[in-house]
Short mmCIF file of C-alpha atoms in Angstrom, two decimals:
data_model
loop_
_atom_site.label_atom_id
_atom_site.label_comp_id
_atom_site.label_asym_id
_atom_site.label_seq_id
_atom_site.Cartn_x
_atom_site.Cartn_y
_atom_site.Cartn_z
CA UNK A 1 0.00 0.00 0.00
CA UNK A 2 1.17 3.54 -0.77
CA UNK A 3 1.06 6.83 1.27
CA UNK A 4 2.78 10.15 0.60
CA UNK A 5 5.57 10.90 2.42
CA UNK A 6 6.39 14.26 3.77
CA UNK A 7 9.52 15.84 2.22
CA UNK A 8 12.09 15.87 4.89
CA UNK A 9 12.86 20.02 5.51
CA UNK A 10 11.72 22.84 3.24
CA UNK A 11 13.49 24.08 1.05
CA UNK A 12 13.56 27.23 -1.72
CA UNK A 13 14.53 24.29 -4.54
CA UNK A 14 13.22 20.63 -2.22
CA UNK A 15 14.32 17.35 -4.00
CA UNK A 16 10.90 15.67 -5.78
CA UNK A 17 10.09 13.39 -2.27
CA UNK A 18 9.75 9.86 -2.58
CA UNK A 19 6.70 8.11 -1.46
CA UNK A 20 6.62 5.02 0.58
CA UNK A 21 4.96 1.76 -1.57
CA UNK A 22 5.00 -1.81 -0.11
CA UNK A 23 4.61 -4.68 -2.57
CA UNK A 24 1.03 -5.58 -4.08
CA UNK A 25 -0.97 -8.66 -4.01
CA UNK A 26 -2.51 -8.89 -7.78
CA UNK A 27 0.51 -8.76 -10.40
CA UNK A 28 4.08 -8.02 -10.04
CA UNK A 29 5.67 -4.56 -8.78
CA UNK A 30 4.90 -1.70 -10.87
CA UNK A 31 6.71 1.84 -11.42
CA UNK A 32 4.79 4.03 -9.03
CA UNK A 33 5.26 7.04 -6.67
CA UNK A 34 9.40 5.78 -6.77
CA UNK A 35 9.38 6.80 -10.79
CA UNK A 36 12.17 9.52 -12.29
CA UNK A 37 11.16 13.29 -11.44
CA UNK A 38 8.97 14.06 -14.59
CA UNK A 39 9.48 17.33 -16.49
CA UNK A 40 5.96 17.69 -17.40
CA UNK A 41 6.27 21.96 -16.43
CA UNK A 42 3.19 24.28 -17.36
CA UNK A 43 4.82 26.16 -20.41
CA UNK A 44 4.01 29.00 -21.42
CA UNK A 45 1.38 27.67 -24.29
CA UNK A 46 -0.56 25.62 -21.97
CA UNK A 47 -1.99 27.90 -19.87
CA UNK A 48 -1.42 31.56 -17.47
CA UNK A 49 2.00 32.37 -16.41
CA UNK A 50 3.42 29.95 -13.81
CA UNK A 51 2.47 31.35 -10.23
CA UNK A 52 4.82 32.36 -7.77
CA UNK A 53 6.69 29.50 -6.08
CA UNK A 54 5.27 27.65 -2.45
CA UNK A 55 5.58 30.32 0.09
CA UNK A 56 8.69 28.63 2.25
CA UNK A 57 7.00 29.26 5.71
CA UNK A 58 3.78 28.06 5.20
CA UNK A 59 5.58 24.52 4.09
CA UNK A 60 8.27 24.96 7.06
CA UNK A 61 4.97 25.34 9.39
CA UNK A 62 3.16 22.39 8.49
CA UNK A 63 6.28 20.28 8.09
CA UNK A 64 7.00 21.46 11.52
CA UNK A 65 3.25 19.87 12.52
CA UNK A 66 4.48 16.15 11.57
CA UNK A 67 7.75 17.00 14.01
CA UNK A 68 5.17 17.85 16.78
CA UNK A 69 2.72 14.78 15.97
CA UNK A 70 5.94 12.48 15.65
CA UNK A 71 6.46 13.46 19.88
CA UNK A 72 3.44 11.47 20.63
CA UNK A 73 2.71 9.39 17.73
CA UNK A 74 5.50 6.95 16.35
CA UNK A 75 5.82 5.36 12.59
CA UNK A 76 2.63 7.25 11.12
CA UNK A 77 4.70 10.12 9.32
CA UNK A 78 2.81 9.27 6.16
CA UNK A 79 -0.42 9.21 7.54
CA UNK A 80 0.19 12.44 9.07
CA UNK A 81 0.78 14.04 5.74
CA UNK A 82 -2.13 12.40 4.38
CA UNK A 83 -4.01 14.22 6.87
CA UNK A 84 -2.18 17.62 6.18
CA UNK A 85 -3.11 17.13 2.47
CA UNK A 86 -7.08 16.33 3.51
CA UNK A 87 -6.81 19.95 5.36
CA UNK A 88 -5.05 21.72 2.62
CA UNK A 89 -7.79 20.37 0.23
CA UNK A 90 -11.12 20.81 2.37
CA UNK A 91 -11.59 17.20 2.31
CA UNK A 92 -12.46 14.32 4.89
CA UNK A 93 -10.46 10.59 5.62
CA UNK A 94 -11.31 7.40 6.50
CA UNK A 95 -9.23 5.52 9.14
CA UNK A 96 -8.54 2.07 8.85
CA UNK A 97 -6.30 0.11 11.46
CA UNK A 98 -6.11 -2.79 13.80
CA UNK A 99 -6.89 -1.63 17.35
CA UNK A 100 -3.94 -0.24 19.17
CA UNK A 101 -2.03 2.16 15.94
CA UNK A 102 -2.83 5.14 17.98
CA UNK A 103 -5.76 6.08 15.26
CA UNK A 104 -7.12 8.52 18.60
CA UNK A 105 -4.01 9.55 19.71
CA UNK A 106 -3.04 10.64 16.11
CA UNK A 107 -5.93 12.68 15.62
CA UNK A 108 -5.95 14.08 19.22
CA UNK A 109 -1.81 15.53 18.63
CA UNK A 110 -2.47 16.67 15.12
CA UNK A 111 -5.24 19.03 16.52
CA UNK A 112 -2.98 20.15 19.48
CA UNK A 113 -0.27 21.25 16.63
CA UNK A 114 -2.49 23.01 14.65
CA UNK A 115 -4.31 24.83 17.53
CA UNK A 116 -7.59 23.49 16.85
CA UNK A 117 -10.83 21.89 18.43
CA UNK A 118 -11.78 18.53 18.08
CA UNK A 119 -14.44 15.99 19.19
CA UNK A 120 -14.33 12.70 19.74
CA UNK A 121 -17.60 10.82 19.02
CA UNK A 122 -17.87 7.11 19.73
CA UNK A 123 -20.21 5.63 17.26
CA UNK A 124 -22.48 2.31 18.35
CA UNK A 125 -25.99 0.75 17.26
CA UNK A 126 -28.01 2.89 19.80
CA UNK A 127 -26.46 6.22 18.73
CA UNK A 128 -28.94 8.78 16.90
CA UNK A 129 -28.56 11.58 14.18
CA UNK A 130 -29.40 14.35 17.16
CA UNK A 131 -26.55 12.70 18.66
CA UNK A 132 -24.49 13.89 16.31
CA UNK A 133 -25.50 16.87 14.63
CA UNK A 134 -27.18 19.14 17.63
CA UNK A 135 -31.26 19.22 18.15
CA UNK A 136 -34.36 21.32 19.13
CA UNK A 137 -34.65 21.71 22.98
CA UNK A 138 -37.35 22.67 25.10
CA UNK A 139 -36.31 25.78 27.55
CA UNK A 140 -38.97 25.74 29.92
CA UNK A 141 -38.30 29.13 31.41
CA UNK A 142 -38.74 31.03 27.63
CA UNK A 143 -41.12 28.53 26.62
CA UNK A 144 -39.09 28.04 23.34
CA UNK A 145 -37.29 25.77 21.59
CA UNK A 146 -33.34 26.64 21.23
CA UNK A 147 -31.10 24.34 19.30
CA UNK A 148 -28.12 22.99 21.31
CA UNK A 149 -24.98 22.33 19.12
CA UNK A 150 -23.84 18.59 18.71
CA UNK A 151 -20.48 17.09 18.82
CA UNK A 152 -20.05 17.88 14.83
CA UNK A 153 -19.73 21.85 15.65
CA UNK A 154 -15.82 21.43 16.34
CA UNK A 155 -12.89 21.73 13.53
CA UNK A 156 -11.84 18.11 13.54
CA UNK A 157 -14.37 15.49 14.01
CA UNK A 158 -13.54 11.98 15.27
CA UNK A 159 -16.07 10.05 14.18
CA UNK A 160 -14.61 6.43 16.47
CA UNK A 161 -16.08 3.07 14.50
CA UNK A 162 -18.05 4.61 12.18
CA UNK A 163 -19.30 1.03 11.11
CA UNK A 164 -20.90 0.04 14.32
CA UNK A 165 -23.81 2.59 13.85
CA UNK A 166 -26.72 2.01 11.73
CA UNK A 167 -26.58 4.00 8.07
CA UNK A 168 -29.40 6.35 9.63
CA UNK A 169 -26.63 7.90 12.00
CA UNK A 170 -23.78 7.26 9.31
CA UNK A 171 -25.91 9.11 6.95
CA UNK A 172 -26.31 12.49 9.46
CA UNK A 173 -22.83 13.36 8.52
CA UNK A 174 -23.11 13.66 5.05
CA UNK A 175 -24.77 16.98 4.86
CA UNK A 176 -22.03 18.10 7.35
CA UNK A 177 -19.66 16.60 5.25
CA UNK A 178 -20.50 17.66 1.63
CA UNK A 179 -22.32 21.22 2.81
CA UNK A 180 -20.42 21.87 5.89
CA UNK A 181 -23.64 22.75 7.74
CA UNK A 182 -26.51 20.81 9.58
CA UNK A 183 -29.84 21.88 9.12
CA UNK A 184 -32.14 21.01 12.05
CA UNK A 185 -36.12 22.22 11.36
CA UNK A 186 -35.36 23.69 8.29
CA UNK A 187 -32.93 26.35 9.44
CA UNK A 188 -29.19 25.54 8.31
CA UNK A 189 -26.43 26.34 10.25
CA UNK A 190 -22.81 26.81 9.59
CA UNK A 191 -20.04 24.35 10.69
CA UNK A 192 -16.79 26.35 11.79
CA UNK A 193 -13.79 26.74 9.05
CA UNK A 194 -11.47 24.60 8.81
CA UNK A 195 -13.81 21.47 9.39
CA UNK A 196 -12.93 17.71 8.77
CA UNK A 197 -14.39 14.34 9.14
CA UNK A 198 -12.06 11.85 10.69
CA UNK A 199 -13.86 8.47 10.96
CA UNK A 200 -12.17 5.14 11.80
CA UNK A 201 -13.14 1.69 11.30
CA UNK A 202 -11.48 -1.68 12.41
CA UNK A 203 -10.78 -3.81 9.24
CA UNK A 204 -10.98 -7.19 10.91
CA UNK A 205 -14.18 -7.26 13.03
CA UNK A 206 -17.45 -7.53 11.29
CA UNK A 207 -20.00 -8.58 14.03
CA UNK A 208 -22.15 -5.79 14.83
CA UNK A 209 -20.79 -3.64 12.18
CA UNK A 210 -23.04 -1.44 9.06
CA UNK A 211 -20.57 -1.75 6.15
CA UNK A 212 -20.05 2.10 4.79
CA UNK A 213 -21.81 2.11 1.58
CA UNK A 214 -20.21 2.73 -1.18
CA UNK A 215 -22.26 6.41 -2.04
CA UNK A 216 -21.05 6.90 1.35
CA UNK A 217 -17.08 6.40 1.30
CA UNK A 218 -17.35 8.51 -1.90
CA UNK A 219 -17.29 11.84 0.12
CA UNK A 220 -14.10 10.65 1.97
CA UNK A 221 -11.32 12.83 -0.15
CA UNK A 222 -8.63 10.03 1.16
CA UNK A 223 -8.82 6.53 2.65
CA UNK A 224 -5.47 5.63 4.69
CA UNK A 225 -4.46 1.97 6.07
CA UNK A 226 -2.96 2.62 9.09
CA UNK A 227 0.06 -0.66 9.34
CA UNK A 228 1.81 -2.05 12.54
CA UNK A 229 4.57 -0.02 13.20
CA UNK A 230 7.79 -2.37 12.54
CA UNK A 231 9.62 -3.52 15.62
CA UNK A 232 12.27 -0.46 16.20
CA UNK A 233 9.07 1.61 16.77
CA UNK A 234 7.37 -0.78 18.38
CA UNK A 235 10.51 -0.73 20.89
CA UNK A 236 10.60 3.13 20.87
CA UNK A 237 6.88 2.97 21.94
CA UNK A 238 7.79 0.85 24.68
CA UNK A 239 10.19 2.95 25.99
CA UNK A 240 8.64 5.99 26.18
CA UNK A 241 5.82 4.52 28.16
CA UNK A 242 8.39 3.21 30.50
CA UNK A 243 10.01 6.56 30.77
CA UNK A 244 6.23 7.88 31.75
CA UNK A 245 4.90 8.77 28.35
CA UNK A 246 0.81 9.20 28.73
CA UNK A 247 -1.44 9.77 26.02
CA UNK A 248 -3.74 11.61 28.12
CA UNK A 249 -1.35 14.47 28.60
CA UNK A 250 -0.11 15.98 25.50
CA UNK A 251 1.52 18.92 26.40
CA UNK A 252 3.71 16.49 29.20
CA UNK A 253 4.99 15.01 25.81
CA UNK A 254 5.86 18.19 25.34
CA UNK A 255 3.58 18.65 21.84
CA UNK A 256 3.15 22.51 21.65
CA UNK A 257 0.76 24.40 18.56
CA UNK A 258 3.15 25.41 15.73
CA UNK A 259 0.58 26.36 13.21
CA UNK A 260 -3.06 27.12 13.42
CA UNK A 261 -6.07 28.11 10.87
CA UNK A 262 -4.76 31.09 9.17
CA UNK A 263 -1.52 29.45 8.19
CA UNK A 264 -3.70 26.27 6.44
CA UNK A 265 -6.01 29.02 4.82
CA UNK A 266 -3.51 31.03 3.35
CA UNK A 267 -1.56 27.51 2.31
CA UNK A 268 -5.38 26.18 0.75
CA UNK A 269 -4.94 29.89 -1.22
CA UNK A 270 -1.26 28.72 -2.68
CA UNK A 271 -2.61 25.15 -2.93
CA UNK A 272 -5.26 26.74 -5.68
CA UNK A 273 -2.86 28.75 -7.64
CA UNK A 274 -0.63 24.89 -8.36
CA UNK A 275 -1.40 24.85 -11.76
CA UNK A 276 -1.89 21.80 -13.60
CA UNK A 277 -1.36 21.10 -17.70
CA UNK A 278 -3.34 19.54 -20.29
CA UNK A 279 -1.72 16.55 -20.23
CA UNK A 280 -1.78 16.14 -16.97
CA UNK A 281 -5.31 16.14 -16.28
CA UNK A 282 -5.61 13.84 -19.17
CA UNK A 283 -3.35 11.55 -17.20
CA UNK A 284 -5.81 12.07 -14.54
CA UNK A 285 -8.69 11.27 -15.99
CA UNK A 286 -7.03 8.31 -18.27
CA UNK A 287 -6.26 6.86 -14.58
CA UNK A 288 -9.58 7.04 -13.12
CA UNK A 289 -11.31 5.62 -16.73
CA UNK A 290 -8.71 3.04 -16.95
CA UNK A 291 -10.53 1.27 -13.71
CA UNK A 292 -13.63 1.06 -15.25
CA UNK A 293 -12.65 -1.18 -17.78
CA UNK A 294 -10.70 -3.54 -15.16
CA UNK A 295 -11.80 -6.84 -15.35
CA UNK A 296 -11.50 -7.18 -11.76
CA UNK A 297 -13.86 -4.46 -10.89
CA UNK A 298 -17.49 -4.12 -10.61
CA UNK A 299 -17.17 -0.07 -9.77
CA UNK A 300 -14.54 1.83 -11.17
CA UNK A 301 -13.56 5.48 -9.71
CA UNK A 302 -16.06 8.42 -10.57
CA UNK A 303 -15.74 11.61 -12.02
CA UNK A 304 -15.68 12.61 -8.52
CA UNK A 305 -12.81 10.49 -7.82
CA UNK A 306 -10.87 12.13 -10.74
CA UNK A 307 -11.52 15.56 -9.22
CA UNK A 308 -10.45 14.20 -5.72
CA UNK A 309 -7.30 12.84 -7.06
CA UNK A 310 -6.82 16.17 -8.98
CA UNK A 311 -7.22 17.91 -5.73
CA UNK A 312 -4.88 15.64 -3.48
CA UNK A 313 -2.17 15.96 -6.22
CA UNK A 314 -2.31 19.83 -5.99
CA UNK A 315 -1.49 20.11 -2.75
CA UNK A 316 1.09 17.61 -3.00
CA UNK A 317 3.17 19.28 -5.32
CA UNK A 318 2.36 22.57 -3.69
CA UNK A 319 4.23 20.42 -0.21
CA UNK A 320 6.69 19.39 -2.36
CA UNK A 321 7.69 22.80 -3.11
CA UNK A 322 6.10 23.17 -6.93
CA UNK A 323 3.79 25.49 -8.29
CA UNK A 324 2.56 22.81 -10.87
CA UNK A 325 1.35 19.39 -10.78
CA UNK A 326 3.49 16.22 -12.57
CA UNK A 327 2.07 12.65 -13.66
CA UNK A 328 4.59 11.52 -10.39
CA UNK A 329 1.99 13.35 -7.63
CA UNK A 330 -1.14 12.02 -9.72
CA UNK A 331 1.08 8.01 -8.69
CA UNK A 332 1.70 9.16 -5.71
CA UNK A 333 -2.09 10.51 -4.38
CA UNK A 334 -3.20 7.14 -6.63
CA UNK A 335 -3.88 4.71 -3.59
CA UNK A 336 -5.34 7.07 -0.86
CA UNK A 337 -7.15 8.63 -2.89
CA UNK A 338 -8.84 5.55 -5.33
CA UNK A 339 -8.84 2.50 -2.99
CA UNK A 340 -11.86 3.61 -1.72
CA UNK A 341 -14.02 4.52 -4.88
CA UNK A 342 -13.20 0.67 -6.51
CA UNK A 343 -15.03 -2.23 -6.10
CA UNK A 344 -13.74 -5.88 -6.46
CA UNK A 345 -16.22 -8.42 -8.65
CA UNK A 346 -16.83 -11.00 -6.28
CA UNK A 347 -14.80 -13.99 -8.06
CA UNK A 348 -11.74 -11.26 -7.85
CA UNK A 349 -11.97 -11.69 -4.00
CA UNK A 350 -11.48 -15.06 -3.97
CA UNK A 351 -8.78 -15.05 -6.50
CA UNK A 352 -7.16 -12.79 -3.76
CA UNK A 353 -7.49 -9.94 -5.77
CA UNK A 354 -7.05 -6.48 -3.76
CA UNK A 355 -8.07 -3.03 -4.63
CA UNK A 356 -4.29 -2.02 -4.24
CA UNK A 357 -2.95 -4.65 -6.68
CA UNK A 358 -5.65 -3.37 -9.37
CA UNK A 359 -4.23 0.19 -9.05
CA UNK A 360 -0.97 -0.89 -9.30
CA UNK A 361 -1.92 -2.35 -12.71
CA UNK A 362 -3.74 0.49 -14.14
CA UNK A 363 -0.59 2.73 -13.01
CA UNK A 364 1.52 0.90 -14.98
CA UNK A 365 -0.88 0.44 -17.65
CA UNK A 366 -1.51 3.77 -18.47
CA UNK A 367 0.57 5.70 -20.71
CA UNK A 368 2.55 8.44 -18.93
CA UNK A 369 2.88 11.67 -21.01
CA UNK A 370 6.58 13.27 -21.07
#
């Protein structure tokens, strides 16, 4: 499986960053993320003047965030950029991760960096939409009804086991998600800027558990697989509990804020400006049509996949220090970003088939342009 990695320390020229990727399951290992720099640059045909390059403090500030998560949180650097890029891009991500990879604690430590609110809201069967969004309550002494604000009026959202709540209560966070606003009676209201969806599910329990549908995991912008951390980490855990590490107490760990909203709005105004060629967002689009076609695949990625991946790629190459988008970042978003929106055909499955090995396939299938 593939996740972005964070380049190392901003720079005025960075290196192109190199991606993680772990072997696939379906076909032997394809080029991917790991691929030669591409020269695919805007020129000056294709499209307005290039804009001016990624300011270097805005990058030095968020890279700075994955140094403060990386205190309290060990082995999930590429998740945490994942994450970044979901902020940068207005979107929402699915968690998915044995109990025990610190899914909470990630999402608790990335708010304390970025100096903003978050909710944790543990979702089971007997859990209702009001639960969730806010609802009407009776004030006896005005004799009115005043609405009283629900767990989803906070900038990050941790929405714990999504998939053990019926799709009723799944389905009160899409208008929150897609609208960013709840209406209760008929009167919408506003969530608070920046807002984001963080929902986790456990990948290998299924009794008592609503699978997502697949409507639903559309309006997730990225899907990560959080792994077992290998076994230096898993010692480095270990000893910082034994030196007196506790997850309850952040700012013991010594996590402090070192960005906050109006650094991730003016980056989301630099992240728009990344301009993208023709041939690019054929590439793009020749990706996400490519999985239609798959013989292993009853669903292939929508339109609004292709936009997501568009998006994710932007503000990739706007991390990596580029003010334009190559066919490497459209690889390198390709797994987060698609693994979600792709359906296996049943006798796939039972080949042993996986979502990841198909994407591998139609990355390597699909002609890169130069």
């Amino acid at each position: 499986m593939t996740e972005p990695a964070f380049p190392h320390q901003p720079a005025a020229q960075p290196a192109e960053p190199t991606p993680a990727q772990q072997p696939s399951n379906e076909r032997p290992a394809t080029p991917g993320p790991q691929s030669a720099p591409s020269t695919d640059r805007p020129t000056a045909g294709s499209g307005p003047a290039e804009p001016p390059a990624p300011s270097h403090e805005l990058r030095a500030a968020l890279a700075a965030v994955r140094t403060e998560v990386g205190k309290a949180v060990v082995g999930q650097d590429a998740a945490v950029t994942s994450l970044l890029i979901a902020l940068l891009c207005q979107g929402h991500v699915l968690l998915e991760g044995v109990p025990g990879v610190a899914k909470t604690l990630l999402v608790r430590t990335l708010a304390a960096a970025l100096k903003l609110d978050t909710k944790r809201v543990q979702f089971t069967p007997d859990l209702m939409p009001g639960d969730v969004t806010g609802s009407l309550v009776y004030d006896a002494r005005t004799a009115e009804f005043s609405f009283r604000e629900g767990p989803v009026f906070t900038n990050l959202v941790l929405a714990d086991e999504i998939n053990r709540t019926p799709p009723k209560t799944q389905a009160s966070l899409l208008e929150a998600m897609e609208e960013r606003q709840v209406s209760v009676d008929g009167t919408p209201r506003l969530l608070p800027d920046p807002f984001m969806v963080i929902a986790t599910q456990n990948p290998v329990e299924y009794e008592g558990t609503y699978s997502l549908p697949e409507a639903q995991l559309d309006r997730f912008l990225l899907k990560l697989v959080l792994p077992l951390p290998e076994r230096d980490q898993e010692v480095e855990v270990l000893a910082r509990h034994a030196a007196g590490f506790d997850p309850r107490n952040l700012a013991a760990a010594g996590v402090t804020p070192v960005a906050d909203a109006d650094i991730l709005e003016r980056a989301r105004a630099e992240v728009a400006r990344v301009q993208v060629s023709r041939e690019v967002l054929g590439y793009a689009v020749d990706v996400c049509r490519a999985t239609r076609f798959s013989p292993s695949l009853s669903l292939g990625v929508s339109p609004r996949g292709a936009t997501a991946l568009l998006r994710t790629a932007r503000a990739w190459a706007w991390l990596s220090g580029r003010s334009f988008v190559t066919p490497d970042d459209i690889k390198a978003l390709a797994h987060p970003t698609l693994r979600h929106r792709v359906q296996l055909r049943a006798e796939a499955e039972l080949e042993g088939v996986t979502a990841e090995g198909v994407l591998d396939t139609v990355l390597a299938s699909v002609p890169v342009p130069r």
